[in-house]
Coordinates of C-alpha atoms and ligand atoms in Angstrom, one line a residue:
X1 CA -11.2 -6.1 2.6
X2 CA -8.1 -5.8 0.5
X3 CA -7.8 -4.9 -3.1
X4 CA -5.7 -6.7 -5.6
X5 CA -4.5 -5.7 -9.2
X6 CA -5.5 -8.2 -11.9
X7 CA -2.0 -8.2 -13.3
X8 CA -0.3 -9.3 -10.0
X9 CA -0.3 -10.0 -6.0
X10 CA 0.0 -6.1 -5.3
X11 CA -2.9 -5.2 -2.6
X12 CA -4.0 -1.8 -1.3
X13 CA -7.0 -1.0 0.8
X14 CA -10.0 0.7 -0.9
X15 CA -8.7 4.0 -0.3
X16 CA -6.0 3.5 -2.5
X17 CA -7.9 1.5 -4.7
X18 CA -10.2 4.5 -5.7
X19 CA -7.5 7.1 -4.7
X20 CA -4.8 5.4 -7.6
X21 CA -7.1 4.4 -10.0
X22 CA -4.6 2.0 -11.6
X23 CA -2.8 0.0 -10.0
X24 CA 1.0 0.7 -10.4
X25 CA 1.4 -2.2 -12.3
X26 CA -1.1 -1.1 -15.1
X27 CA -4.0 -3.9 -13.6
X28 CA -7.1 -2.9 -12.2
X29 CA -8.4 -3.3 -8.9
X30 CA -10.3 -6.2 -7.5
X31 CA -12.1 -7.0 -4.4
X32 CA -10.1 -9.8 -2.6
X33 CA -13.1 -11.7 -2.7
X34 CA -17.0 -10.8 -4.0
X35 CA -19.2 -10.0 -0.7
X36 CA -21.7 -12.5 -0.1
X37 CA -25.8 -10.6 0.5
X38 CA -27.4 -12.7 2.8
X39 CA -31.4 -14.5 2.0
X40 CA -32.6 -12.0 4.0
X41 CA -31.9 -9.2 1.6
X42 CA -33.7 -10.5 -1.2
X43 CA -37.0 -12.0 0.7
X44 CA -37.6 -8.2 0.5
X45 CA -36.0 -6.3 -1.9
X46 CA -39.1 -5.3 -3.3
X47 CA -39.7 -2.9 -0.1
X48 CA -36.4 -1.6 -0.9
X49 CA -35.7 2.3 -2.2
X50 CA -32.8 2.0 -4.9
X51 CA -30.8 4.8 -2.1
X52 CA -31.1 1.1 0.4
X53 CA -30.3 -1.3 -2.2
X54 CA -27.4 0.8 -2.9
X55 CA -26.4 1.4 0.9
X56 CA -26.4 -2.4 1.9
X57 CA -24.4 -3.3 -1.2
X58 CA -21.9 -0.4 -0.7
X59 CA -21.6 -1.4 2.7
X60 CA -20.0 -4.4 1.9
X61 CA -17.4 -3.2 -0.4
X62 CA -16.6 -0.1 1.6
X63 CA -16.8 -1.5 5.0
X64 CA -15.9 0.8 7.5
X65 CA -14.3 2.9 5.7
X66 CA -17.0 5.7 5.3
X67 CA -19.2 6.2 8.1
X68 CA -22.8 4.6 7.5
X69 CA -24.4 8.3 8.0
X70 CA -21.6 9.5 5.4
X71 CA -22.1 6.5 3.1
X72 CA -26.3 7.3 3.6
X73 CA -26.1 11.0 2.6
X74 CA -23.6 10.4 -0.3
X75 CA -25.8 7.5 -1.8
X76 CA -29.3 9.5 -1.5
X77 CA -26.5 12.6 -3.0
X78 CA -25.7 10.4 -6.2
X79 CA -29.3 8.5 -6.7
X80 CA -31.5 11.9 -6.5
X81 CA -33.0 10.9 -10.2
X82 CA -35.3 8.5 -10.8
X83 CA -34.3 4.4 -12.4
X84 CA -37.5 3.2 -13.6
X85 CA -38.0 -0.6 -15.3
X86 CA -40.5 0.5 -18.4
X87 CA -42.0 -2.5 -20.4
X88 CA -41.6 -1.9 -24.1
X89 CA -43.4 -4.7 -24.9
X90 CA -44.5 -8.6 -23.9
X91 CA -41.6 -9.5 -21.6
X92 CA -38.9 -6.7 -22.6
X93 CA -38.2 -3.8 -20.4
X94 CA -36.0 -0.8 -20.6
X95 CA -33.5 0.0 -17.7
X96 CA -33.4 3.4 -17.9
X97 CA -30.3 4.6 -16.6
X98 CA -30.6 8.2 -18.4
X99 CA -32.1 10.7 -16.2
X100 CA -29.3 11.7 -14.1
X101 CA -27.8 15.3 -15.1
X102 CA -26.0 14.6 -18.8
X103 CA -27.8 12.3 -19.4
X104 CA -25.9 8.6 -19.9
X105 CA -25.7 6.4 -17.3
X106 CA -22.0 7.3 -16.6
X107 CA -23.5 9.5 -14.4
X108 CA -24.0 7.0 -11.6
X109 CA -20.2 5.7 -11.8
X110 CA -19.2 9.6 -11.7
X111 CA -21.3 11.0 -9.2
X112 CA -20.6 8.3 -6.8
X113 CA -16.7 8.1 -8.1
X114 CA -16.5 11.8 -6.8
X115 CA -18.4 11.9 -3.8
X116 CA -15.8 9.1 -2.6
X117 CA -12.6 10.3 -3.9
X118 CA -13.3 13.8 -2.2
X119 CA -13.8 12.0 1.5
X120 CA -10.9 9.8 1.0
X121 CA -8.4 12.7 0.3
X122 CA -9.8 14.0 3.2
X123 CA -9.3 18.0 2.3
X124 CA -6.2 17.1 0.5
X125 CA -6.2 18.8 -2.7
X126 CA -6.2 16.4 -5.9
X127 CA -6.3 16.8 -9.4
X128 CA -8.5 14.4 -11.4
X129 CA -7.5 13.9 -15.5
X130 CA -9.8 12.8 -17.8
X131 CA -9.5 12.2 -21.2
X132 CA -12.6 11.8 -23.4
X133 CA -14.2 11.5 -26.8
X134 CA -16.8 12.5 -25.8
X135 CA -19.7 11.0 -23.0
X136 CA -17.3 10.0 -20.2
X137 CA -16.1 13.6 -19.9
X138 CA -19.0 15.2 -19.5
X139 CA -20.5 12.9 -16.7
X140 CA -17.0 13.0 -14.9
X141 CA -17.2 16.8 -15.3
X142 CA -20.9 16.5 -13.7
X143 CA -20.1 14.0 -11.0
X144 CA -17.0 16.0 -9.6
X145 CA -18.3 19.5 -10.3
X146 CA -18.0 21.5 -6.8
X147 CA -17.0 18.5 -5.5
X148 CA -14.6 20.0 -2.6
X149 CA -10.8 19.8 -2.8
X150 CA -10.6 18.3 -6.1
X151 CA -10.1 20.0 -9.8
X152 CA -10.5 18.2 -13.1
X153 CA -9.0 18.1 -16.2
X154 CA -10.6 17.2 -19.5
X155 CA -9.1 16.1 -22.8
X156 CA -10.6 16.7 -25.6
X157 CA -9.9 16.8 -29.1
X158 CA -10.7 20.0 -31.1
X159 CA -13.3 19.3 -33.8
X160 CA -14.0 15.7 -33.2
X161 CA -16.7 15.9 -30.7
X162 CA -20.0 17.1 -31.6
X163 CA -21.1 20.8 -30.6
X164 CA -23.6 19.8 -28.1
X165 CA -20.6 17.1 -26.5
X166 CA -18.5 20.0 -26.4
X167 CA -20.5 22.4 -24.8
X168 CA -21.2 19.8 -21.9
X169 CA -17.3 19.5 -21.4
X170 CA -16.6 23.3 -21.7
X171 CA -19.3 25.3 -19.8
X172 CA -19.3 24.2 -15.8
X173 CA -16.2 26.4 -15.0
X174 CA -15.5 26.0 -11.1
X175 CA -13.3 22.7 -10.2
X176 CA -13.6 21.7 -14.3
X177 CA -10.7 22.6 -16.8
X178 CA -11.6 22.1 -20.5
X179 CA -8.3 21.6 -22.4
X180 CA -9.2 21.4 -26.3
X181 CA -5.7 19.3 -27.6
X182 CA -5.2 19.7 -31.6
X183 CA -5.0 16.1 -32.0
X184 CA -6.9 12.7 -31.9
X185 CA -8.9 11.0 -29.0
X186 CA -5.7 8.6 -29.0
X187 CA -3.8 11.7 -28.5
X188 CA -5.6 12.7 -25.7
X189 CA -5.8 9.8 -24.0
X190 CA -1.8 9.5 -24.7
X191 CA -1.3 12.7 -23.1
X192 CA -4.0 11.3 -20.2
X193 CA -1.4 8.6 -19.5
X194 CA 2.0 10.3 -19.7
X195 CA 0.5 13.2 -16.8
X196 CA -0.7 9.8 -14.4
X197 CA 2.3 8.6 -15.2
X198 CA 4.7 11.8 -14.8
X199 CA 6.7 12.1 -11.6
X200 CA 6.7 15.3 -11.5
X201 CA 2.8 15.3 -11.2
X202 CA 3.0 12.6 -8.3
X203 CA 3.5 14.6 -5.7
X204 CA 0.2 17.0 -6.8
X205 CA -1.3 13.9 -6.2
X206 CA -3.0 13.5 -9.8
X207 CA -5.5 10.6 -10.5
X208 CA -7.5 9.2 -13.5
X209 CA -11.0 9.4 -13.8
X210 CA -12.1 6.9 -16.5
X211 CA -13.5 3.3 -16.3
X212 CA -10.9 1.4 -14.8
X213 CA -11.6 2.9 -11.4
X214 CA -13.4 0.6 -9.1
X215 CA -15.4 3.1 -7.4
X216 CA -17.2 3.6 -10.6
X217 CA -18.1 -0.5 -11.3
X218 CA -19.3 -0.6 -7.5
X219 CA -22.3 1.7 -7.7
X220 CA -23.0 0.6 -11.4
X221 CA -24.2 -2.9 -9.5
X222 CA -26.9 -1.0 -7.7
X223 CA -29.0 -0.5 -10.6
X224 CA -28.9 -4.7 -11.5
X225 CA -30.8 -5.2 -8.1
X226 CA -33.0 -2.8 -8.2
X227 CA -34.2 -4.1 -11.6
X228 CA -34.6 -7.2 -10.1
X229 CA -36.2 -6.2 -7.3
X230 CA -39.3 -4.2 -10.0
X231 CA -39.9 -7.4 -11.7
X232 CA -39.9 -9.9 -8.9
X233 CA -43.9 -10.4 -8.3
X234 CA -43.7 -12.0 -12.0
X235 CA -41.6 -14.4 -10.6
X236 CA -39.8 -14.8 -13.7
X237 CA -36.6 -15.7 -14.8
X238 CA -33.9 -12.6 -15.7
X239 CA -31.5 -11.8 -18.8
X240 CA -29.8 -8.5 -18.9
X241 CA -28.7 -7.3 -22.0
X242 CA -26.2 -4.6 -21.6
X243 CA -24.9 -2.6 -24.5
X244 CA -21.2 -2.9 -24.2
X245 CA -18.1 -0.5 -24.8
X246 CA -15.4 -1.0 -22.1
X247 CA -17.8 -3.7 -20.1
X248 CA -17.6 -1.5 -16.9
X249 CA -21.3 -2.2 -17.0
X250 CA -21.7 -5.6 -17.4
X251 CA -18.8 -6.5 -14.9
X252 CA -20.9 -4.4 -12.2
X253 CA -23.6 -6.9 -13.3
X254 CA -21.5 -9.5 -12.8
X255 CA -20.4 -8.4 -9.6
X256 CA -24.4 -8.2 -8.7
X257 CA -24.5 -11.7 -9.8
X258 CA -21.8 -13.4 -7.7
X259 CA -23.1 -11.6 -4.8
X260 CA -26.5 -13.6 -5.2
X261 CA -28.9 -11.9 -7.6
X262 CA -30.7 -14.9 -9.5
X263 CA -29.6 -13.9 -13.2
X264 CA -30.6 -16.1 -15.8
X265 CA -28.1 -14.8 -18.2
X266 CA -26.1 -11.5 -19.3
X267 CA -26.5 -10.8 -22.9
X268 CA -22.8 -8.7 -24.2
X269 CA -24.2 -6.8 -27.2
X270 CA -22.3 -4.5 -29.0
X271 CA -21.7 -2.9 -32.6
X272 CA -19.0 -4.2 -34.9
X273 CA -16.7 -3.7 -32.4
X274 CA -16.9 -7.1 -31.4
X275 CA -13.7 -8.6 -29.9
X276 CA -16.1 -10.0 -26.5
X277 CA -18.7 -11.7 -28.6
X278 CA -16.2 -13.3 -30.9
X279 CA -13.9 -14.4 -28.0
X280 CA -17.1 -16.1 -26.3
X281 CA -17.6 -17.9 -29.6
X282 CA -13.9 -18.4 -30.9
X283 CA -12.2 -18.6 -27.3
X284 CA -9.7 -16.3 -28.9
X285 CA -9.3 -12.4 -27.4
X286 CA -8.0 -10.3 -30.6
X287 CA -8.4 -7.0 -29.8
X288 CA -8.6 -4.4 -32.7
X289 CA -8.1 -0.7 -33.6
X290 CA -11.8 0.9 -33.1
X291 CA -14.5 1.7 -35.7
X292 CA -16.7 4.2 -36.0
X293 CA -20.5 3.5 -35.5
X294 CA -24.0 5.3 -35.0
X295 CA -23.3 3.9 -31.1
X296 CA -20.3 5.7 -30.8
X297 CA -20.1 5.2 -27.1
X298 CA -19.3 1.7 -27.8
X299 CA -16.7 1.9 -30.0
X300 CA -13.9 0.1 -28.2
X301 CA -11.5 -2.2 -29.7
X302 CA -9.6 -3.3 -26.8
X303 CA -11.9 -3.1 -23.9
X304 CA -10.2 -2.2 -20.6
X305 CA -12.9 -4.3 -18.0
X306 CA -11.8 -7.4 -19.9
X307 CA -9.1 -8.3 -17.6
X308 CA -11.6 -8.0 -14.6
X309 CA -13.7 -10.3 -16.5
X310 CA -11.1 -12.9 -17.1
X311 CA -9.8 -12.4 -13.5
X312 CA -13.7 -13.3 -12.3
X313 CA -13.8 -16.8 -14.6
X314 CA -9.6 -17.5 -14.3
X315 CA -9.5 -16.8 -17.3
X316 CA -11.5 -20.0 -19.1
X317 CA -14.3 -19.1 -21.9
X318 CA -16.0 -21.6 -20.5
X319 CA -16.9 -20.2 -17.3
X320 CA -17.9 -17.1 -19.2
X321 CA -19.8 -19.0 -21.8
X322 CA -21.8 -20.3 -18.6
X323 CA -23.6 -16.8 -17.7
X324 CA -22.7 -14.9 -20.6
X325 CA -23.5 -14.8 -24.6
X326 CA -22.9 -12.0 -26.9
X327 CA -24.0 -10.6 -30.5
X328 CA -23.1 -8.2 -32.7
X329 CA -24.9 -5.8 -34.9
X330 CA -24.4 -3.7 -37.5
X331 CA -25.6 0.6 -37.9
X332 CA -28.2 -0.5 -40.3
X333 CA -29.9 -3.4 -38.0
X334 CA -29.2 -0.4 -35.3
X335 CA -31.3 2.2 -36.9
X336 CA -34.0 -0.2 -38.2
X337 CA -34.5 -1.1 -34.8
X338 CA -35.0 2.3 -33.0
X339 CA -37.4 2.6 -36.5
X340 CA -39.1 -0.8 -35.7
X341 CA -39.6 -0.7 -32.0
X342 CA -40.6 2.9 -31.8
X343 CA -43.6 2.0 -34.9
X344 CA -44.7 -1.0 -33.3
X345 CA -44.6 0.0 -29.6
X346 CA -44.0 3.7 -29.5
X347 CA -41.2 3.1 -27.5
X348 CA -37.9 5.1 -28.2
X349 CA -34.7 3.6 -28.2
X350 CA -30.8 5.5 -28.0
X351 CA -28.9 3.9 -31.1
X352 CA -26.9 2.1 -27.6
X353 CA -30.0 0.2 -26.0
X354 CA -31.1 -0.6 -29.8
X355 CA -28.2 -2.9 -29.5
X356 CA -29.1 -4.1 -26.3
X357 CA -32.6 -4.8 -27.5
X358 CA -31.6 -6.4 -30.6
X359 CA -29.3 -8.8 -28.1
X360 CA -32.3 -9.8 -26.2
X361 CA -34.6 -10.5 -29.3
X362 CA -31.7 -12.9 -31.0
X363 CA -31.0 -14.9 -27.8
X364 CA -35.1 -15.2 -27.3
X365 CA -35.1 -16.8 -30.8
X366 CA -32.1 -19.1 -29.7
X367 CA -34.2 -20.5 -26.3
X368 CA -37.4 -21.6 -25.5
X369 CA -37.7 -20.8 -22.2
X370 CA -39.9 -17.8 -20.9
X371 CA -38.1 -15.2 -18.9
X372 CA -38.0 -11.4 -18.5
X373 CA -35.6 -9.5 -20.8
X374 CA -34.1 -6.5 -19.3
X375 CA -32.3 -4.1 -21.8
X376 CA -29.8 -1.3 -20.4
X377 CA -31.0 1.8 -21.7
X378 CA -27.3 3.7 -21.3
X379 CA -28.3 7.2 -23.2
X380 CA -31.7 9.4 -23.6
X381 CA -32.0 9.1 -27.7
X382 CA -32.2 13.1 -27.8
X383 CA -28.0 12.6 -27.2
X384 CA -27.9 10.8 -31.0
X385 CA -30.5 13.0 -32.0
X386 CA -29.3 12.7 -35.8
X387 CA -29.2 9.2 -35.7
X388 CA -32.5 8.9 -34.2
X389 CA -34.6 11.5 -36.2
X390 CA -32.8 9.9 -39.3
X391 CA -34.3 6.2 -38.2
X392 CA -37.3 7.6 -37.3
X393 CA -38.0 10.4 -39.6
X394 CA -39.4 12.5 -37.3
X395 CA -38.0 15.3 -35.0
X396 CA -37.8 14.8 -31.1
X397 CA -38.2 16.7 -28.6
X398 CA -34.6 17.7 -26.8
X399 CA -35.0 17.8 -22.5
X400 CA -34.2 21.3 -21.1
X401 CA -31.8 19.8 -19.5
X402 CA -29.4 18.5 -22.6
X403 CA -31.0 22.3 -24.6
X404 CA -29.7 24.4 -21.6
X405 CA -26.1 23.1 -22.2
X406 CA -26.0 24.5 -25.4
X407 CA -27.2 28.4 -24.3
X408 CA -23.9 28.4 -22.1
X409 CA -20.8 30.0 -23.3
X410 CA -17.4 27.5 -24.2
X411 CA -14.7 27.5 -22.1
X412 CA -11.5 25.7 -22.9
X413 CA -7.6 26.0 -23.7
X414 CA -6.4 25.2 -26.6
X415 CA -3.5 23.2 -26.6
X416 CA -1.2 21.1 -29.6
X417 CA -0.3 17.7 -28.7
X418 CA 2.5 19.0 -26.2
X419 CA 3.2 17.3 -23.0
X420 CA 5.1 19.7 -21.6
X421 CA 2.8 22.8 -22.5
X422 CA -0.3 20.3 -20.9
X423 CA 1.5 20.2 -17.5
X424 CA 2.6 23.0 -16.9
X425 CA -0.7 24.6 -17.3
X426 CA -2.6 21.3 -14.9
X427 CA 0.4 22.5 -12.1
X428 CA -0.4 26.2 -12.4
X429 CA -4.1 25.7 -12.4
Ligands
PLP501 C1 -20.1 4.3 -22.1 C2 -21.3 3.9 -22.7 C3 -21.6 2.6 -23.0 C4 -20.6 1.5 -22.8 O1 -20.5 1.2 -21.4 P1 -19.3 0.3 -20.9 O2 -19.4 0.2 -19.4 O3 -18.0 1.0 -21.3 O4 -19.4 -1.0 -21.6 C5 -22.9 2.3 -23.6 N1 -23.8 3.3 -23.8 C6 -23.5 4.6 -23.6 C7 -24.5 5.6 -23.9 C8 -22.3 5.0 -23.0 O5 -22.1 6.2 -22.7

C-alpha cells in the first residue's frame, strides 16, 4: 500500500511514511486507501487479546513490511499494560488508556512509533526531535528510550512546564537529550521545525516525533476495537467520546470505523479551544491562537489531524456532520464534573476525560435512542493532581510510578532561543 500526503499526489511507501514524518510538502500521510477487516474478524472479537486485535489490524497497514513474528513481538512489546472498559455508571464507560509507563495514552502512539522507526532504519543511526509543552515529550521520551540506533531530542521550555512534567522529560538519560530552551512552547516547536527542516541536519537523518506521524494514529485504532469488542454481549449501539487536542485520536477512531467497526457516533469534545466543534456547527474552520485551560493537553488552536480529517470526508461538513458531533466546555463545567461524577459514582475522572464525559451526557440529552457511551479516559487524574484535589477537595493518592519520577535527578541543557547553538549540540551529541 502506498502513502500519500494530504496536501498533494506525492506517495512514499510506509517506510518513508513513518521514517519522514512529514511529508516534504508539509501534508501528512495517508493510507492510499483504508483496509477493509473482513466479517470474520468481528463474529469473534470478543475471543480476541487487545495484542491480536492489534496484530490483524497492523497487518493491514504494514503489510509485509515487518515480518509477522517481528510485528507479533513488537505489538505484545508496546501493549504489556492493561486497557480495561470500566462502567462509571448506567450505560457510560471509561476507556482507560492510562496505565502504560507516563501515564497518558500517548504512550501507545510512542511505544509503537519507536519500536517501528528503529526496524525501519534498520541499524542506521537517527535522531528523533521532539518538541513539547509538556505530555507528548515525556511518552516519546518513554516510547523511544533504549530503543536501538535512535537518540532523542526534547524541547522544552524552562519554567513553563510543571516540576513533575519536567522531571519525566529530564531524568531517563541513555538515547534521551533534555534541552531546556529560554523561550516559549512556540519557540520550541519553532526551533523543532527549523532542525527538520535544516539541510545540514538531512544527512544525520533527523525526524519528528509528534502527532503528525502515521505510525502513531495506526496503533491508536487498536484500542477502538478492543472497546468494542468488551461491550459487545450488550449488543448495544456505540458512541465514543474522545477528548480532543490535535484529533490524532479521534482520526485513529475514525480509521477503526471505515475499516468496519459498527460506531454509532464519535463525540469531538474539547475545552474552549473549539475550532472542530464550531466548524461542525458553522461549516467554517477558523483556527485560533490557543488558550490556557485546566485540560492543558487539549489546548490547540489549530489542530494538525484536521487535514486528515477533511482528506477522509473530501473535505464537506456534511460528511463529517454524518458520524461526528462536537461540544465544548468550559474549566468550571470541567471541574464540577470530576466533582459530580466522583460524588455520585466514586468514579474519578482526569480534567481531559471530564470533557469527554460531559460530551457524552449533552449528546444523550440531544437523542432518544439507548446506546453505550464510551469516554476516552486520555490521563490518570493524579497527572492534574491540583486540578483534581481542587474539584474534589480531597487529596489523591499519586502511583509509584508517576512519584518515582520525581526522586530522580534533572538532566537537561540549557539553551536561549538559538538555532545555531541547538544544532550544533543535536550533531555532536
Ligand atoms: C494529547 C492529549 C489529548 C489530546 O489528544 P489528541 O490526539 O491530540 O486529540 C487528550 N488528553 C490527554 C491527556 C493528552 O495527553
Amino acid at each position: 500500500m502506498k502513502y500519500y500526503s494530504t496536501r498533494g499526489k506525492h506517495s512514499v511507501n510506509i517506510q518513508e511514511a513513518v521514517l519522514n514524518g512529514l511529508a516534504d510538502d508539509g501534508g501528512l500521510y495517508m493510507p492510499a486507501y483504508i483496509p477493509q477487516l473482513p466479517a470474520s474478524f468481528f463474529e469473534n472479537i470478543e475471543n480476541k487479546s487487545l495484542p491480536e486485535i492489534g496484530f490483524e489490524v497492523a497487518k493491514l497497514f504494514l503489510e509485509d513490511s515487518v515480518p509477522d513474528k517481528v510485528l507479533k513481538e513488537m505489538i505484545d512489546e508496546v501493549l504489556n499494560f492493561d486497557i480495561p472498559v470500566v462502567p462509571v455508571h448506567n450505560n457510560i464507560y471509561s476507556l482507560e488508556l492510562f496505565h502504560g509507563p507516563t501515564l497518558a495514552f500517548k504512550d501507545v502512539g510512542a511505544r509503537f512509533m519507536g519500536r517501528l522507526m528503529s526496524y525501519y532504519a534498520d541499524g542506521n543511526a537517527m535522531k528523533v526531535i521532539a518538541a513539547t509543552s509538556g505530555d507528548t515529550g515525556s511518552a516519546v521520551a518513554a516510547g523511544f528510550y533504549n530503543v536501538p540506533g535512535i537518540n532523542v531530542y526534547i524541547l522544552y521550555p524552562k519554567g513553563k512546564v510543571s516540576p513533575l512534567q519536567e522531571k519525566q522529560l529530564t531524568t531517563w538519560g541513555g538515547n534521551i537529550k533534555a534541552l531546556e530552551i529560554e523561550g516559549t512552547f512556540d519557540d520550541c516547536q519553532a526551533l523543532a521545525k527549523q532542525l527538520l527542516a535544516d539541510e545540514g541536519l538531512q544527512k544525520h537523518q533527523v525526524t519528528s516525533a509528534n502527532s503528525i506521524n502515521i505510525a502513531r494514529l495506526i496503533p491508536q485504532s487498536f484500542y477502538y476495537f478492543w472497546a468494542y469488542a468488551q461491550l459487545k454481549k450488550e449488543h448495544k449501539k456505540i458512541v465514543f467520546s474522545i477528548p480532543s487536542g490535535n484529533f490524532g485520536n479521534l482520526t485513529a477512531g475514525l480509521l477503526a470505523y471505515k475499516m468496519g467497526l459498527p460506531v454509532n457516533r464519535f463525540i469531538a469534545s474539547t475545552n474552549i479551544n473549539n475550532v472542530v466543534p464550531q466548524y461542525l456547527e458553522s461549516g467554517t474552520y477558523e483556527a485560533r491562537p490557543s488558550l490556557s485551560t485546566v485540560s492543558n493537553a487539549m489546548d490547540v488552536g489549530n489542530p494538525s489531524n484536521f487535514e486528515r480529517m477533511n482528506d477522509l470526508f473530501q473535505e464537506d461538513v456534511a460528511k463529517f456532520r454524518e458520524i461526528i458531533s462536537g461540544y465544548y466546555f468550559t474549566d468550571e463545567e470541567t471541574k464540577a464534573t470530576v466533582q459530580k461524577v466522583y460524588k455520585e459514582s466514586g468514579y474519578l475522572l482526569d480534567p481531559h476525560g471530564a470533557v469527554a464525559y460531559m460530551g457524552l451526557v449533552q449528546y444523550q440529552k440531544e437523542q432518544q435512542e439507548d446506546f453505550n457511551g464510551v469516554l476516552l479516559e486520555t490521563a490518570h487524574p493524579a497527572k492534574f493532581i491540583e486540578t483534581v484535589e481542587e474539584s474534589i477537595l480531597e487529596k489523591i493518592e499519586v502511583p509509584e510510578k508517576l512519584s518515582a519520577f520525581g526522586k530522580k535527578e534533572k538532566v537537561a541543557t540549557l539553551f536561549p532561543v538559538d538555532f545555531q547553538q541547538v544544532k550544533a549540540f543535536i550533531k555532536q551529541h
